[in-house]
Amino acid sequence: MELILEREGNGWMKITLSLILILSISFKSFADNDHHTDMHDVMAHLLTPASEKIWNASGFIITKEGEFSLEPINQEEWNEVIFGAKVIMESTFILNRPDRAKGREDWIRFSELLEPIGKKALEAAESKDSEKLFSVGADLYQACVACHNVYMKK
Amino acid sequence: MINFACKSIFTIFLLILSINSFSHHAFTAEFDANAPVNLTGEVIKVEWINPHAWVHLEVEEAGKKTTWMVEGGTPNTLIRNGLTKQSIKPGTVIVVRGYQSKGKLCLPRCIANGRDVTFPDGRKVFMGSSGTGAPRDGADPRERR
């Protein structure tokens, strides 16, 4: 009888420990995945399209036939860049929302890079300065890479 | 019982470790570090665009011409390294060392990440970006600092 109780007790301990194991992993995975999905959406629907408005509006394509500039050719196209620049400016605050940034000092630092970059892009777009926009586009990419190297998942 | 508890704790430790090690670099998302390429070909097009410049090459192997799109660093980085619109013009024959994309179907063209480019006069220039997670293969001068 004692042996049975001991066996049953042993069994319950195993079940309890297994549950703790499963729950601890599930909770961590859930928390990570939840944050990952949230950030994936923010990147896919907000930051990436906004960045592309800046990147696609400056630069050159050179072939044997000659050089083709990507600079916007009318106010409507510049307005697209202005829109992208404003989204990048505001992204600092979107990324620094307390539930996304609390306790993550490097995340906050990376996010704070975006506001001045967006502001420079806005100035470049408002003054139709394609050269400045080209330079700001490079800064924007460096800020993205710095953060992705730490936080982006496969 | 103690044995089982130890095993459980060790398993938890390993699993959490494996979950945390999924952080990634931009390079590994798109390119294959185990597929190095060494391309010799004529430049047919250069895209000086952010976030990456692209050099299009026509590579001839065994009588067959293949177009390769080679990703470089940001245009500003390339200019700082000595690659300019004047130095890498269409018609120039160059040698590019790099890594092929994970997708290797080459449809409609092959894609690679460029590490360095060698010009006809023997000048070699780093054409990638630092800190992207590309293999430490000696191409990036910053690696040696």
XYZ file of N, CA and C in Angstrom, chain B residues 20-88:
207
model
N 15.500 31.799 -27.111
C 16.165 33.098 -27.129
C 17.204 33.238 -28.230
N 17.631 32.107 -28.792
C 18.690 32.213 -29.793
C 18.160 32.398 -31.205
N 16.877 32.733 -31.354
C 16.310 32.925 -32.675
C 16.504 34.344 -33.225
N 17.232 35.212 -32.496
C 17.427 36.564 -33.020
C 18.246 36.457 -34.298
N 18.004 37.342 -35.256
C 18.633 37.140 -36.550
C 19.250 38.400 -37.125
N 20.068 38.186 -38.126
C 20.691 39.290 -38.827
C 20.083 39.408 -40.210
N 20.152 40.631 -40.768
C 19.542 40.868 -42.068
C 20.116 39.936 -43.140
N 21.413 39.672 -43.095
C 22.056 38.842 -44.116
C 21.444 37.450 -44.170
N 21.325 36.825 -43.003
C 20.898 35.424 -42.973
C 19.444 35.237 -43.386
N 18.673 36.321 -43.365
C 17.279 36.195 -43.786
C 17.196 35.937 -45.287
N 18.152 36.449 -46.033
C 18.035 36.371 -47.493
C 19.163 35.625 -48.196
N 20.333 35.568 -47.559
C 21.487 35.014 -48.279
C 22.067 33.782 -47.577
N 22.746 32.980 -48.385
C 23.258 31.703 -47.896
C 24.770 31.804 -47.671
N 25.163 31.810 -46.422
C 26.590 31.936 -46.088
C 27.394 30.734 -46.569
N 26.703 29.635 -46.899
C 27.393 28.440 -47.410
C 27.424 28.386 -48.935
N 27.016 29.470 -49.570
C 27.006 29.488 -51.044
C 27.815 30.679 -51.563
N 29.135 30.664 -51.347
C 29.934 31.776 -51.856
C 29.973 31.776 -53.392
N 30.034 32.962 -53.960
C 30.128 33.078 -55.429
C 31.300 33.986 -55.778
N 31.864 33.758 -56.936
C 32.950 34.588 -57.454
C 32.587 34.885 -58.901
N 32.074 36.075 -59.151
C 31.488 36.383 -60.448
C 32.363 37.344 -61.238
N 32.617 37.017 -62.486
C 33.319 37.934 -63.368
C 32.345 38.291 -64.486
N 32.114 39.570 -64.661
C 31.167 39.949 -65.705
C 31.140 41.437 -65.963
N 30.386 41.785 -66.995
C 30.285 43.185 -67.392
C 29.096 43.836 -66.685
N 29.349 45.018 -66.162
C 28.272 45.775 -65.502
C 27.287 46.227 -66.574
N 25.998 45.900 -66.375
C 25.003 46.349 -67.356
C 24.059 47.400 -66.768
N 24.004 47.440 -65.446
C 23.100 48.415 -64.811
C 23.530 48.608 -63.364
N 23.455 49.839 -62.870
C 23.741 50.093 -61.448
C 22.577 50.897 -60.878
N 22.038 50.408 -59.781
C 20.950 51.136 -59.120
C 21.522 51.784 -57.867
N 21.649 53.087 -57.895
C 22.127 53.828 -56.718
C 20.908 54.220 -55.894
N 20.406 53.252 -55.175
C 19.178 53.492 -54.417
C 19.352 53.012 -52.975
N 18.585 53.610 -52.087
C 18.518 53.145 -50.700
C 17.434 52.083 -50.578
N 17.501 51.148 -49.687
C 18.581 51.022 -48.701
C 19.823 50.299 -49.231
N 19.765 49.711 -50.437
C 20.939 49.019 -50.984
C 21.160 49.415 -52.428
N 22.417 49.602 -52.782
C 22.752 49.753 -54.190
C 22.744 48.353 -54.808
N 22.417 48.280 -56.097
C 22.406 46.990 -56.802
C 23.241 47.105 -58.058
N 24.137 46.156 -58.249
C 24.953 46.115 -59.455
C 24.489 44.905 -60.273
N 24.090 45.164 -61.503
C 23.647 44.075 -62.382
C 24.809 43.688 -63.298
N 25.116 42.409 -63.311
C 26.257 41.911 -64.091
C 25.791 40.881 -65.112
N 26.461 40.872 -66.247
C 26.204 39.795 -67.200
C 27.404 38.857 -67.141
N 27.161 37.674 -66.627
C 28.252 36.708 -66.417
C 28.164 35.613 -67.471
N 29.280 35.356 -68.142
C 29.278 34.326 -69.176
C 30.056 33.106 -68.689
N 29.390 31.968 -68.677
C 30.035 30.713 -68.258
C 29.663 29.625 -69.244
N 30.670 28.981 -69.802
C 30.473 27.900 -70.789
C 29.542 28.349 -71.915
N 29.753 29.563 -72.375
C 28.972 30.074 -73.497
C 27.570 30.530 -73.144
N 27.222 30.422 -71.872
C 25.865 30.811 -71.458
C 25.910 32.099 -70.638
N 25.108 33.085 -71.011
C 25.083 34.355 -70.284
C 23.994 34.332 -69.208
N 24.391 34.744 -68.017
C 23.439 34.806 -66.899
C 23.512 36.201 -66.287
N 22.363 36.765 -65.982
C 22.338 38.066 -65.327
C 22.296 37.876 -63.811
N 23.218 38.546 -63.143
C 23.269 38.511 -61.674
C 22.959 39.902 -61.132
N 22.126 39.945 -60.108
C 21.849 41.192 -59.381
C 22.599 41.094 -58.069
N 23.564 41.982 -57.871
C 24.396 41.891 -56.667
C 24.060 43.053 -55.728
N 23.667 42.698 -54.515
C 23.303 43.711 -53.520
C 24.557 44.267 -52.855
N 24.625 45.594 -52.774
C 25.727 46.240 -52.059
C 25.221 46.930 -50.808
N 26.072 47.708 -50.186
C 25.669 48.486 -49.019
C 24.834 49.686 -49.442
N 24.610 50.607 -48.536
C 23.889 51.827 -48.927
C 24.800 52.603 -49.874
N 24.236 53.368 -50.806
C 25.080 54.154 -51.711
C 26.099 55.014 -50.953
N 25.680 55.614 -49.843
C 26.607 56.458 -49.068
C 27.807 55.657 -48.559
N 27.552 54.437 -48.108
C 28.637 53.572 -47.626
C 29.598 53.260 -48.768
N 29.038 52.957 -49.927
C 29.889 52.619 -51.069
C 30.752 53.815 -51.468
N 30.151 55.000 -51.459
C 30.907 56.207 -51.828
C 32.057 56.411 -50.839
N 31.759 56.205 -49.534
C 32.815 56.353 -48.514
C 33.943 55.341 -48.746
N 33.579 54.156 -49.261
C 34.591 53.119 -49.508
C 35.344 53.330 -50.819
N 34.889 54.301 -51.616
C 35.594 54.582 -52.871
C 34.891 54.087 -54.118
N 33.650 53.627 -53.952
C 32.874 53.217 -55.130
C 31.948 54.358 -55.508
N 32.101 54.886 -56.708
C 31.256 56.018 -57.119
C 30.551 55.705 -58.434
N 29.689 56.632 -58.821
C 28.975 56.479 -60.092
C 29.965 56.423 -61.252
N 31.117 57.108 -61.053
C 32.124 57.151 -62.118
C 32.970 55.871 -62.162
N 33.175 55.255 -60.997
C 34.082 54.098 -60.973
C 33.399 52.788 -61.375
N 32.105 52.707 -61.174
C 31.428 51.438 -61.495
C 30.346 51.707 -62.552
